[in-house]
């Protein structure tokens, strides 16, 4: 199997897409390093992975904290002496209108979704250079390709990710470094529970979009296929693809449909 004995560091492995990727990669007997902030949730995923793979470590890391990322990268390298694949997956979304959202919340969204992957990738690039090879996977979003309502800071952070990692693809500083940007649409994960809102309180609900989203296992399988094929960009989405098509080829329709979303508050907001 392609990922057998490859060392793979996954951020945001305690839940959702990261957890599912870990389980699928464990079944391929990859050697895993599972990173996130919540130790207990990580240990549960680790135990599930150890049913299939002999090597699986956990790493407590907050991707918004530079020291945590630097220390985490060094620790990660010590576990197995190398890293073959970095999956930048940790992220947090948003459910609040732009006009209500304080700049502090936008900064927080940028810290987790943009600066986290940037810091960790920068910390590991020297290692990939020494190895003369490596793979970087970035879980962006369809929100990185268009500005949909209720997600201003999230959209901005994911757009920034696209620009940064597309530059890594075009500069190609290491000949055998492969970078895959993944753009999921709505996936059935608990992501909206922790979504940042205008008040600073987590959203605390499953958004209907996620409730009816693509099954997380299907999404993780598509990501693995894209990684295996070393795709530069992969979209894992349904209606969002059509919306993107309208944005490119018939912008008035994109704005008409997207603006309707302004008046469709996510469940649980009471507005
Ligand atoms: N679900 C969707 O519809 C969807 C759509 C497009 C893109 N995505 C992207 O897919 C990725 C995974 O999302 P998901 O749906 O699987 O969400 P999820 O189930 O909420 O998982 C998010 C993961 O990120 C970790 N995380 C959050 N903040 C962190 C921080 N400061 N430091 C380290 N880890 C942190 C969380 O772990 P801890 O809380 O334990 O730290 C958790 O493991 C994200 O980048 C998201 O933007 C998701």
PDB file of C-alpha atoms and ligand atoms in Angstrom:
ATOM      1  CA  UNK A   1       0.000   0.000   0.000  1.00  0.00           C
ATOM      2  CA  UNK A   2       1.225   3.444  -0.933  1.00  0.00           C
ATOM      3  CA  UNK A   3       1.467   4.950   2.562  1.00  0.00           C
ATOM      4  CA  UNK A   4       2.774   1.861   4.386  1.00  0.00           C
ATOM      5  CA  UNK A   5       5.685   2.885   6.670  1.00  0.00           C
ATOM      6  CA  UNK A   6       5.488   6.511   5.526  1.00  0.00           C
ATOM      7  CA  UNK A   7       5.601   8.996   8.425  1.00  0.00           C
ATOM      8  CA  UNK A   8       2.617  11.329   8.330  1.00  0.00           C
ATOM      9  CA  UNK A   9       1.965  14.279  10.644  1.00  0.00           C
ATOM     10  CA  UNK A  10      -1.696  15.334  10.710  1.00  0.00           C
ATOM     11  CA  UNK A  11      -2.873  18.477  12.503  1.00  0.00           C
ATOM     12  CA  UNK A  12      -6.460  18.628  13.721  1.00  0.00           C
ATOM     13  CA  UNK A  13      -6.407  14.845  14.089  1.00  0.00           C
ATOM     14  CA  UNK A  14      -8.688  14.818  17.137  1.00  0.00           C
ATOM     15  CA  UNK A  15     -11.901  15.304  15.128  1.00  0.00           C
ATOM     16  CA  UNK A  16     -13.647  15.363  11.767  1.00  0.00           C
ATOM     17  CA  UNK A  17     -11.583  15.153   8.588  1.00  0.00           C
ATOM     18  CA  UNK A  18      -8.233  14.814  10.404  1.00  0.00           C
ATOM     19  CA  UNK A  19      -9.513  11.942  12.529  1.00  0.00           C
ATOM     20  CA  UNK A  20     -10.915  10.149   9.471  1.00  0.00           C
ATOM     21  CA  UNK A  21      -7.674  10.637   7.513  1.00  0.00           C
ATOM     22  CA  UNK A  22      -5.758   9.161  10.468  1.00  0.00           C
ATOM     23  CA  UNK A  23      -7.989   6.080  10.542  1.00  0.00           C
ATOM     24  CA  UNK A  24      -7.712   5.486   6.789  1.00  0.00           C
ATOM     25  CA  UNK A  25      -3.934   5.977   6.843  1.00  0.00           C
ATOM     26  CA  UNK A  26      -3.640   3.648   9.854  1.00  0.00           C
ATOM     27  CA  UNK A  27      -5.369   0.990   7.751  1.00  0.00           C
ATOM     28  CA  UNK A  28      -2.574   1.487   5.186  1.00  0.00           C
ATOM     29  CA  UNK A  29      -0.118   1.012   8.082  1.00  0.00           C
ATOM     30  CA  UNK A  30       1.329   4.479   7.831  1.00  0.00           C
ATOM     31  CA  UNK A  31       3.320   5.687  10.829  1.00  0.00           C
ATOM     32  CA  UNK A  32       1.261   8.473  12.314  1.00  0.00           C
ATOM     33  CA  UNK A  33       1.815  11.584  14.394  1.00  0.00           C
ATOM     34  CA  UNK A  34      -1.556  12.954  15.474  1.00  0.00           C
ATOM     35  CA  UNK A  35      -1.569  16.608  16.529  1.00  0.00           C
ATOM     36  CA  UNK A  36      -4.235  18.790  18.163  1.00  0.00           C
ATOM     37  CA  UNK A  37      -4.884  20.549  21.508  1.00  0.00           C
ATOM     38  CA  UNK A  38      -7.220  18.052  23.251  1.00  0.00           C
ATOM     39  CA  UNK A  39      -5.183  15.204  24.721  1.00  0.00           C
ATOM     40  CA  UNK A  40      -8.075  12.873  25.510  1.00  0.00           C
ATOM     41  CA  UNK A  41      -9.688  13.154  22.088  1.00  0.00           C
ATOM     42  CA  UNK A  42      -6.286  12.545  20.473  1.00  0.00           C
ATOM     43  CA  UNK A  43      -5.666   9.472  22.632  1.00  0.00           C
ATOM     44  CA  UNK A  44      -9.010   8.012  21.547  1.00  0.00           C
ATOM     45  CA  UNK A  45      -8.045   8.415  17.892  1.00  0.00           C
ATOM     46  CA  UNK A  46      -4.589   7.005  18.672  1.00  0.00           C
ATOM     47  CA  UNK A  47      -6.102   3.874  20.254  1.00  0.00           C
ATOM     48  CA  UNK A  48      -8.345   3.365  17.225  1.00  0.00           C
ATOM     49  CA  UNK A  49      -5.350   3.785  14.867  1.00  0.00           C
ATOM     50  CA  UNK A  50      -3.171   1.366  16.845  1.00  0.00           C
ATOM     51  CA  UNK A  51      -5.646  -1.397  15.954  1.00  0.00           C
ATOM     52  CA  UNK A  52      -4.247  -1.181  12.417  1.00  0.00           C
ATOM     53  CA  UNK A  53      -0.796   0.418  12.479  1.00  0.00           C
ATOM     54  CA  UNK A  54       2.097  -0.428  14.805  1.00  0.00           C
ATOM     55  CA  UNK A  55       3.282   3.196  15.117  1.00  0.00           C
ATOM     56  CA  UNK A  56       1.102   6.069  16.204  1.00  0.00           C
ATOM     57  CA  UNK A  57       2.124   8.985  18.442  1.00  0.00           C
ATOM     58  CA  UNK A  58       0.207  11.993  19.732  1.00  0.00           C
ATOM     59  CA  UNK A  59       1.427  15.566  19.841  1.00  0.00           C
ATOM     60  CA  UNK A  60      -0.251  18.345  21.787  1.00  0.00           C
ATOM     61  CA  UNK A  61       0.112  21.428  19.653  1.00  0.00           C
ATOM     62  CA  UNK A  62      -1.749  24.717  19.383  1.00  0.00           C
ATOM     63  CA  UNK A  63      -1.193  25.940  15.827  1.00  0.00           C
ATOM     64  CA  UNK A  64      -1.792  29.557  16.880  1.00  0.00           C
ATOM     65  CA  UNK A  65       1.159  29.477  19.293  1.00  0.00           C
ATOM     66  CA  UNK A  66       4.562  29.938  17.649  1.00  0.00           C
ATOM     67  CA  UNK A  67       6.462  28.231  20.497  1.00  0.00           C
ATOM     68  CA  UNK A  68       4.040  25.303  20.498  1.00  0.00           C
ATOM     69  CA  UNK A  69       4.473  24.888  16.725  1.00  0.00           C
ATOM     70  CA  UNK A  70       8.299  25.166  16.837  1.00  0.00           C
ATOM     71  CA  UNK A  71       8.574  22.730  19.754  1.00  0.00           C
ATOM     72  CA  UNK A  72       5.949  20.460  18.209  1.00  0.00           C
ATOM     73  CA  UNK A  73       7.813  20.281  14.898  1.00  0.00           C
ATOM     74  CA  UNK A  74      11.045  19.272  16.692  1.00  0.00           C
ATOM     75  CA  UNK A  75       9.244  16.663  18.806  1.00  0.00           C
ATOM     76  CA  UNK A  76       7.469  15.307  15.737  1.00  0.00           C
ATOM     77  CA  UNK A  77      10.809  14.780  14.000  1.00  0.00           C
ATOM     78  CA  UNK A  78      12.170  12.954  17.054  1.00  0.00           C
ATOM     79  CA  UNK A  79       9.367  10.357  17.104  1.00  0.00           C
ATOM     80  CA  UNK A  80      10.478   8.454  13.990  1.00  0.00           C
ATOM     81  CA  UNK A  81      13.512  10.445  12.820  1.00  0.00           C
ATOM     82  CA  UNK A  82      11.730  11.757   9.746  1.00  0.00           C
ATOM     83  CA  UNK A  83       8.458  13.097   8.345  1.00  0.00           C
ATOM     84  CA  UNK A  84       7.369  12.204   4.826  1.00  0.00           C
ATOM     85  CA  UNK A  85       4.010  13.976   4.704  1.00  0.00           C
ATOM     86  CA  UNK A  86       2.644  16.993   6.571  1.00  0.00           C
ATOM     87  CA  UNK A  87      -1.138  17.390   6.521  1.00  0.00           C
ATOM     88  CA  UNK A  88      -2.119  20.920   7.585  1.00  0.00           C
ATOM     89  CA  UNK A  89      -5.725  20.212   8.485  1.00  0.00           C
ATOM     90  CA  UNK A  90      -6.467  21.999  11.801  1.00  0.00           C
ATOM     91  CA  UNK A  91      -9.001  24.766  11.358  1.00  0.00           C
ATOM     92  CA  UNK A  92     -11.904  26.668  12.818  1.00  0.00           C
ATOM     93  CA  UNK A  93     -14.837  28.200  10.952  1.00  0.00           C
ATOM     94  CA  UNK A  94     -17.084  31.226  11.518  1.00  0.00           C
ATOM     95  CA  UNK A  95     -20.777  31.970  11.716  1.00  0.00           C
ATOM     96  CA  UNK A  96     -21.316  35.725  11.929  1.00  0.00           C
ATOM     97  CA  UNK A  97     -21.990  38.548   9.503  1.00  0.00           C
ATOM     98  CA  UNK A  98     -19.006  40.714   8.569  1.00  0.00           C
ATOM     99  CA  UNK A  99     -20.609  43.874   9.977  1.00  0.00           C
ATOM    100  CA  UNK A 100     -21.033  42.267  13.426  1.00  0.00           C
ATOM    101  CA  UNK A 101     -17.645  40.536  13.578  1.00  0.00           C
ATOM    102  CA  UNK A 102     -14.876  42.266  15.547  1.00  0.00           C
ATOM    103  CA  UNK A 103     -11.391  42.480  14.068  1.00  0.00           C
ATOM    104  CA  UNK A 104     -10.150  40.356  16.994  1.00  0.00           C
ATOM    105  CA  UNK A 105     -12.293  37.457  15.721  1.00  0.00           C
ATOM    106  CA  UNK A 106     -10.923  37.895  12.186  1.00  0.00           C
ATOM    107  CA  UNK A 107      -7.386  37.796  13.617  1.00  0.00           C
ATOM    108  CA  UNK A 108      -8.190  34.594  15.480  1.00  0.00           C
ATOM    109  CA  UNK A 109      -9.506  33.007  12.265  1.00  0.00           C
ATOM    110  CA  UNK A 110      -6.320  34.056  10.459  1.00  0.00           C
ATOM    111  CA  UNK A 111      -4.131  32.680  13.271  1.00  0.00           C
ATOM    112  CA  UNK A 112      -5.675  29.200  13.200  1.00  0.00           C
ATOM    113  CA  UNK A 113      -6.448  28.788   9.513  1.00  0.00           C
ATOM    114  CA  UNK A 114      -3.580  30.702   7.911  1.00  0.00           C
ATOM    115  CA  UNK A 115      -0.620  31.375  10.219  1.00  0.00           C
ATOM    116  CA  UNK A 116      -0.859  27.883  11.781  1.00  0.00           C
ATOM    117  CA  UNK A 117      -0.179  26.043   8.479  1.00  0.00           C
ATOM    118  CA  UNK A 118       2.374  28.687   7.478  1.00  0.00           C
ATOM    119  CA  UNK A 119       4.353  28.332  10.733  1.00  0.00           C
ATOM    120  CA  UNK A 120       4.330  24.543  10.744  1.00  0.00           C
ATOM    121  CA  UNK A 121       5.247  24.245   7.070  1.00  0.00           C
ATOM    122  CA  UNK A 122       8.096  26.740   7.510  1.00  0.00           C
ATOM    123  CA  UNK A 123       9.333  24.768  10.525  1.00  0.00           C
ATOM    124  CA  UNK A 124       9.463  21.544   8.466  1.00  0.00           C
ATOM    125  CA  UNK A 125      10.729  22.827   5.106  1.00  0.00           C
ATOM    126  CA  UNK A 126      14.419  22.609   6.193  1.00  0.00           C
ATOM    127  CA  UNK A 127      13.792  18.938   7.011  1.00  0.00           C
ATOM    128  CA  UNK A 128      12.200  18.308   3.610  1.00  0.00           C
ATOM    129  CA  UNK A 129      15.180  20.086   2.041  1.00  0.00           C
ATOM    130  CA  UNK A 130      17.640  17.816   3.869  1.00  0.00           C
ATOM    131  CA  UNK A 131      15.587  14.793   2.804  1.00  0.00           C
ATOM    132  CA  UNK A 132      15.344  16.224  -0.725  1.00  0.00           C
ATOM    133  CA  UNK A 133      11.702  15.203  -0.734  1.00  0.00           C
ATOM    134  CA  UNK A 134       8.411  15.569   1.074  1.00  0.00           C
ATOM    135  CA  UNK A 135       4.719  16.195   0.696  1.00  0.00           C
ATOM    136  CA  UNK A 136       2.643  19.047   2.104  1.00  0.00           C
ATOM    137  CA  UNK A 137      -1.132  18.790   2.122  1.00  0.00           C
ATOM    138  CA  UNK A 138      -3.209  21.840   2.987  1.00  0.00           C
ATOM    139  CA  UNK A 139      -6.877  21.524   3.836  1.00  0.00           C
ATOM    140  CA  UNK A 140      -8.273  24.800   2.557  1.00  0.00           C
ATOM    141  CA  UNK A 141     -11.962  25.088   1.565  1.00  0.00           C
ATOM    142  CA  UNK A 142     -14.286  26.095  -1.251  1.00  0.00           C
ATOM    143  CA  UNK A 143     -14.461  29.212   0.961  1.00  0.00           C
ATOM    144  CA  UNK A 144     -10.886  29.826  -0.205  1.00  0.00           C
ATOM    145  CA  UNK A 145     -12.202  30.325  -3.735  1.00  0.00           C
ATOM    146  CA  UNK A 146     -15.246  32.565  -3.124  1.00  0.00           C
ATOM    147  CA  UNK A 147     -16.647  34.875  -0.473  1.00  0.00           C
ATOM    148  CA  UNK A 148     -19.812  33.308   0.889  1.00  0.00           C
ATOM    149  CA  UNK A 149     -21.823  35.151   3.593  1.00  0.00           C
ATOM    150  CA  UNK A 150     -21.400  34.519   7.352  1.00  0.00           C
ATOM    151  CA  UNK A 151     -17.733  33.496   6.972  1.00  0.00           C
ATOM    152  CA  UNK A 152     -15.802  36.714   6.215  1.00  0.00           C
ATOM    153  CA  UNK A 153     -12.681  36.002   8.307  1.00  0.00           C
ATOM    154  CA  UNK A 154     -12.737  32.309   7.439  1.00  0.00           C
ATOM    155  CA  UNK A 155     -13.040  33.066   3.710  1.00  0.00           C
ATOM    156  CA  UNK A 156     -10.163  35.544   4.034  1.00  0.00           C
ATOM    157  CA  UNK A 157      -7.923  33.048   5.842  1.00  0.00           C
ATOM    158  CA  UNK A 158      -8.622  30.291   3.314  1.00  0.00           C
ATOM    159  CA  UNK A 159      -8.028  32.678   0.376  1.00  0.00           C
ATOM    160  CA  UNK A 160      -4.681  33.562   1.992  1.00  0.00           C
ATOM    161  CA  UNK A 161      -3.850  29.842   2.275  1.00  0.00           C
ATOM    162  CA  UNK A 162      -4.517  29.386  -1.436  1.00  0.00           C
ATOM    163  CA  UNK A 163      -2.133  32.221  -2.312  1.00  0.00           C
ATOM    164  CA  UNK A 164       0.626  31.101   0.028  1.00  0.00           C
ATOM    165  CA  UNK A 165       0.632  27.418  -0.889  1.00  0.00           C
ATOM    166  CA  UNK A 166       0.126  28.053  -4.602  1.00  0.00           C
ATOM    167  CA  UNK A 167       3.339  30.088  -4.349  1.00  0.00           C
ATOM    168  CA  UNK A 168       5.045  27.101  -2.733  1.00  0.00           C
ATOM    169  CA  UNK A 169       3.863  25.078  -5.741  1.00  0.00           C
ATOM    170  CA  UNK A 170       5.197  27.589  -8.264  1.00  0.00           C
ATOM    171  CA  UNK A 171       8.505  28.302  -6.480  1.00  0.00           C
ATOM    172  CA  UNK A 172       9.053  24.553  -5.854  1.00  0.00           C
ATOM    173  CA  UNK A 173      12.104  25.085  -3.580  1.00  0.00           C
ATOM    174  CA  UNK A 174      12.801  21.366  -3.336  1.00  0.00           C
ATOM    175  CA  UNK A 175      12.534  19.267  -6.538  1.00  0.00           C
ATOM    176  CA  UNK A 176      10.637  16.373  -4.953  1.00  0.00           C
ATOM    177  CA  UNK A 177       8.351  18.413  -2.712  1.00  0.00           C
ATOM    178  CA  UNK A 178       4.710  17.868  -3.650  1.00  0.00           C
ATOM    179  CA  UNK A 179       2.008  20.235  -2.416  1.00  0.00           C
ATOM    180  CA  UNK A 180      -1.690  19.422  -2.572  1.00  0.00           C
ATOM    181  CA  UNK A 181      -4.345  22.034  -1.815  1.00  0.00           C
ATOM    182  CA  UNK A 182      -7.668  20.481  -0.813  1.00  0.00           C
ATOM    183  CA  UNK A 183     -10.898  22.475  -1.114  1.00  0.00           C
ATOM    184  CA  UNK A 184     -13.798  20.704   0.561  1.00  0.00           C
ATOM    185  CA  UNK A 185     -17.338  22.044   0.355  1.00  0.00           C
ATOM    186  CA  UNK A 186     -19.670  21.193   3.207  1.00  0.00           C
ATOM    187  CA  UNK A 187     -18.576  18.010   4.943  1.00  0.00           C
ATOM    188  CA  UNK A 188     -20.452  16.226   7.724  1.00  0.00           C
ATOM    189  CA  UNK A 189     -18.190  17.011  10.710  1.00  0.00           C
ATOM    190  CA  UNK A 190     -18.758  18.852  14.013  1.00  0.00           C
ATOM    191  CA  UNK A 191     -16.875  21.935  12.726  1.00  0.00           C
ATOM    192  CA  UNK A 192     -19.691  24.436  13.273  1.00  0.00           C
ATOM    193  CA  UNK A 193     -19.970  23.632  17.014  1.00  0.00           C
ATOM    194  CA  UNK A 194     -16.712  25.522  17.593  1.00  0.00           C
ATOM    195  CA  UNK A 195     -17.350  28.161  14.897  1.00  0.00           C
ATOM    196  CA  UNK A 196     -16.346  31.672  15.939  1.00  0.00           C
ATOM    197  CA  UNK A 197     -19.286  34.087  16.283  1.00  0.00           C
ATOM    198  CA  UNK A 198     -19.575  37.847  16.715  1.00  0.00           C
ATOM    199  CA  UNK A 199     -19.903  37.564  20.512  1.00  0.00           C
ATOM    200  CA  UNK A 200     -16.835  35.369  20.878  1.00  0.00           C
ATOM    201  CA  UNK A 201     -18.983  32.441  22.021  1.00  0.00           C
ATOM    202  CA  UNK A 202     -18.682  29.243  19.983  1.00  0.00           C
ATOM    203  CA  UNK A 203     -21.667  28.726  17.657  1.00  0.00           C
ATOM    204  CA  UNK A 204     -22.538  25.494  19.492  1.00  0.00           C
ATOM    205  CA  UNK A 205     -24.756  23.934  16.812  1.00  0.00           C
ATOM    206  CA  UNK A 206     -24.499  21.693  13.784  1.00  0.00           C
ATOM    207  CA  UNK A 207     -25.183  23.919  10.761  1.00  0.00           C
ATOM    208  CA  UNK A 208     -27.736  22.346   8.359  1.00  0.00           C
ATOM    209  CA  UNK A 209     -25.102  22.645   5.617  1.00  0.00           C
ATOM    210  CA  UNK A 210     -22.774  20.342   7.547  1.00  0.00           C
ATOM    211  CA  UNK A 211     -25.610  18.068   8.714  1.00  0.00           C
ATOM    212  CA  UNK A 212     -26.421  17.332   5.063  1.00  0.00           C
ATOM    213  CA  UNK A 213     -22.826  17.528   3.917  1.00  0.00           C
ATOM    214  CA  UNK A 214     -20.623  14.979   2.179  1.00  0.00           C
ATOM    215  CA  UNK A 215     -19.849  12.030   4.516  1.00  0.00           C
ATOM    216  CA  UNK A 216     -16.494  12.600   6.188  1.00  0.00           C
ATOM    217  CA  UNK A 217     -15.139   9.189   5.182  1.00  0.00           C
ATOM    218  CA  UNK A 218     -15.863   9.941   1.511  1.00  0.00           C
ATOM    219  CA  UNK A 219     -14.040  13.265   1.872  1.00  0.00           C
ATOM    220  CA  UNK A 220     -11.019  11.635   3.546  1.00  0.00           C
ATOM    221  CA  UNK A 221     -10.843   8.962   0.812  1.00  0.00           C
ATOM    222  CA  UNK A 222     -10.863  11.662  -1.866  1.00  0.00           C
ATOM    223  CA  UNK A 223      -8.060  13.486  -0.046  1.00  0.00           C
ATOM    224  CA  UNK A 224      -5.958  10.296   0.096  1.00  0.00           C
ATOM    225  CA  UNK A 225      -6.457   9.713  -3.622  1.00  0.00           C
ATOM    226  CA  UNK A 226      -5.426  13.307  -4.381  1.00  0.00           C
ATOM    227  CA  UNK A 227      -2.356  12.947  -2.131  1.00  0.00           C
ATOM    228  CA  UNK A 228      -1.425   9.694  -3.809  1.00  0.00           C
ATOM    229  CA  UNK A 229      -1.768  11.254  -7.273  1.00  0.00           C
ATOM    230  CA  UNK A 230       0.138  14.356  -6.074  1.00  0.00           C
ATOM    231  CA  UNK A 231      -2.658  16.579  -7.345  1.00  0.00           C
ATOM    232  CA  UNK A 232      -2.046  20.306  -7.030  1.00  0.00           C
ATOM    233  CA  UNK A 233      -5.690  21.163  -6.292  1.00  0.00           C
ATOM    234  CA  UNK A 234      -8.701  19.054  -5.472  1.00  0.00           C
ATOM    235  CA  UNK A 235     -12.295  20.166  -4.873  1.00  0.00           C
ATOM    236  CA  UNK A 236     -14.521  17.864  -2.832  1.00  0.00           C
ATOM    237  CA  UNK A 237     -17.871  19.550  -3.154  1.00  0.00           C
ATOM    238  CA  UNK A 238     -21.371  19.443  -4.606  1.00  0.00           C
ATOM    239  CA  UNK A 239     -23.388  22.666  -5.172  1.00  0.00           C
ATOM    240  CA  UNK A 240     -20.361  24.806  -4.236  1.00  0.00           C
ATOM    241  CA  UNK A 241     -18.684  23.715  -7.483  1.00  0.00           C
ATOM    242  CA  UNK A 242     -21.625  25.081  -9.470  1.00  0.00           C
ATOM    243  CA  UNK A 243     -21.497  28.329  -7.518  1.00  0.00           C
ATOM    244  CA  UNK A 244     -17.803  28.648  -8.320  1.00  0.00           C
ATOM    245  CA  UNK A 245     -18.558  28.006 -11.978  1.00  0.00           C
ATOM    246  CA  UNK A 246     -21.139  30.838 -11.898  1.00  0.00           C
ATOM    247  CA  UNK A 247     -18.555  33.101 -10.243  1.00  0.00           C
ATOM    248  CA  UNK A 248     -16.100  32.465 -13.066  1.00  0.00           C
ATOM    249  CA  UNK A 249     -18.418  32.429 -16.053  1.00  0.00           C
ATOM    250  CA  UNK A 250     -21.596  34.246 -15.005  1.00  0.00           C
ATOM    251  CA  UNK A 251     -20.765  36.484 -12.010  1.00  0.00           C
ATOM    252  CA  UNK A 252     -24.223  38.148 -11.670  1.00  0.00           C
ATOM    253  CA  UNK A 253     -25.752  34.752 -10.887  1.00  0.00           C
ATOM    254  CA  UNK A 254     -23.043  34.036  -8.299  1.00  0.00           C
ATOM    255  CA  UNK A 255     -23.742  37.338  -6.510  1.00  0.00           C
ATOM    256  CA  UNK A 256     -27.513  36.804  -6.724  1.00  0.00           C
ATOM    257  CA  UNK A 257     -27.319  33.354  -5.140  1.00  0.00           C
ATOM    258  CA  UNK A 258     -24.636  34.225  -2.588  1.00  0.00           C
ATOM    259  CA  UNK A 259     -26.456  37.383  -1.440  1.00  0.00           C
ATOM    260  CA  UNK A 260     -29.525  35.280  -0.712  1.00  0.00           C
ATOM    261  CA  UNK A 261     -27.330  33.493   1.840  1.00  0.00           C
ATOM    262  CA  UNK A 262     -27.069  36.720   3.853  1.00  0.00           C
ATOM    263  CA  UNK A 263     -30.728  36.358   4.768  1.00  0.00           C
ATOM    264  CA  UNK A 264     -30.454  32.675   5.615  1.00  0.00           C
ATOM    265  CA  UNK A 265     -29.093  32.657   9.153  1.00  0.00           C
ATOM    266  CA  UNK A 266     -27.528  29.403  10.249  1.00  0.00           C
ATOM    267  CA  UNK A 267     -29.610  27.398  12.713  1.00  0.00           C
ATOM    268  CA  UNK A 268     -29.325  28.419  16.328  1.00  0.00           C
ATOM    269  CA  UNK A 269     -28.409  32.067  15.866  1.00  0.00           C
ATOM    270  CA  UNK A 270     -31.909  33.318  16.587  1.00  0.00           C
ATOM    271  CA  UNK A 271     -31.564  35.969  13.903  1.00  0.00           C
TER     272      UNK A 271
HETATM  273  N1  LIG B   1     -16.360  20.365   7.651  1.00  0.00           N
HETATM  274  C1  LIG B   1     -16.476  21.143   6.580  1.00  0.00           C
HETATM  275  O1  LIG B   1     -17.570  21.359   6.050  1.00  0.00           O
HETATM  276  C2  LIG B   1     -15.237  21.756   5.977  1.00  0.00           C
HETATM  277  C3  LIG B   1     -15.355  22.370   4.736  1.00  0.00           C
HETATM  278  C4  LIG B   1     -14.247  22.955   4.153  1.00  0.00           C
HETATM  279  C5  LIG B   1     -13.031  22.920   4.802  1.00  0.00           C
HETATM  280  N2  LIG B   1     -12.930  22.326   6.014  1.00  0.00           N
HETATM  281  C6  LIG B   1     -11.624  22.364   6.669  1.00  0.00           C
HETATM  282  O2  LIG B   1     -11.256  21.063   7.083  1.00  0.00           O
HETATM  283  C7  LIG B   1     -10.393  21.152   8.199  1.00  0.00           C
HETATM  284  C8  LIG B   1     -10.874  20.187   9.278  1.00  0.00           C
HETATM  285  O3  LIG B   1     -12.171  20.594   9.676  1.00  0.00           O
HETATM  286  P1  LIG B   1     -13.254  19.580  10.286  1.00  0.00           P
HETATM  287  O4  LIG B   1     -14.491  19.774   9.542  1.00  0.00           O
HETATM  288  O5  LIG B   1     -12.680  18.240  10.431  1.00  0.00           O
HETATM  289  O6  LIG B   1     -13.473  20.270  11.715  1.00  0.00           O
HETATM  290  P2  LIG B   1     -13.436  19.703  13.210  1.00  0.00           P
HETATM  291  O7  LIG B   1     -14.083  18.376  13.290  1.00  0.00           O
HETATM  292  O8  LIG B   1     -13.958  20.807  14.058  1.00  0.00           O
HETATM  293  O9  LIG B   1     -11.873  19.515  13.458  1.00  0.00           O
HETATM  294  C9  LIG B   1     -11.039  20.631  13.588  1.00  0.00           C
HETATM  295  C10 LIG B   1      -9.702  20.150  14.119  1.00  0.00           C
HETATM  296  O10 LIG B   1      -8.830  21.277  14.219  1.00  0.00           O
HETATM  297  C11 LIG B   1      -8.206  21.257  15.490  1.00  0.00           C
HETATM  298  N3  LIG B   1      -7.889  22.621  15.921  1.00  0.00           N
HETATM  299  C12 LIG B   1      -8.711  23.680  15.998  1.00  0.00           C
HETATM  300  N4  LIG B   1      -8.054  24.749  16.470  1.00  0.00           N
HETATM  301  C13 LIG B   1      -6.769  24.339  16.694  1.00  0.00           C
HETATM  302  C14 LIG B   1      -5.605  24.976  17.192  1.00  0.00           C
HETATM  303  N5  LIG B   1      -5.602  26.255  17.587  1.00  0.00           N
HETATM  304  N6  LIG B   1      -4.468  24.256  17.293  1.00  0.00           N
HETATM  305  C15 LIG B   1      -4.440  22.957  16.916  1.00  0.00           C
HETATM  306  N7  LIG B   1      -5.509  22.293  16.441  1.00  0.00           N
HETATM  307  C16 LIG B   1      -6.659  22.989  16.343  1.00  0.00           C
HETATM  308  C17 LIG B   1      -9.226  20.597  16.417  1.00  0.00           C
HETATM  309  O11 LIG B   1      -8.569  19.949  17.498  1.00  0.00           O
HETATM  310  P3  LIG B   1      -8.523  20.465  19.004  1.00  0.00           P
HETATM  311  O12 LIG B   1      -9.803  21.168  19.287  1.00  0.00           O
HETATM  312  O13 LIG B   1      -8.343  19.192  19.788  1.00  0.00           O
HETATM  313  O14 LIG B   1      -7.326  21.335  19.059  1.00  0.00           O
HETATM  314  C18 LIG B   1      -9.827  19.538  15.505  1.00  0.00           C
HETATM  315  O15 LIG B   1      -9.062  18.365  15.545  1.00  0.00           O
HETATM  316  C19 LIG B   1     -10.373  22.614   8.609  1.00  0.00           C
HETATM  317  O16 LIG B   1      -9.220  23.246   8.123  1.00  0.00           O
HETATM  318  C20 LIG B   1     -11.604  23.173   7.935  1.00  0.00           C
HETATM  319  O17 LIG B   1     -11.495  24.561   7.667  1.00  0.00           O
HETATM  320  C21 LIG B   1     -14.000  21.733   6.619  1.00  0.00           C
END
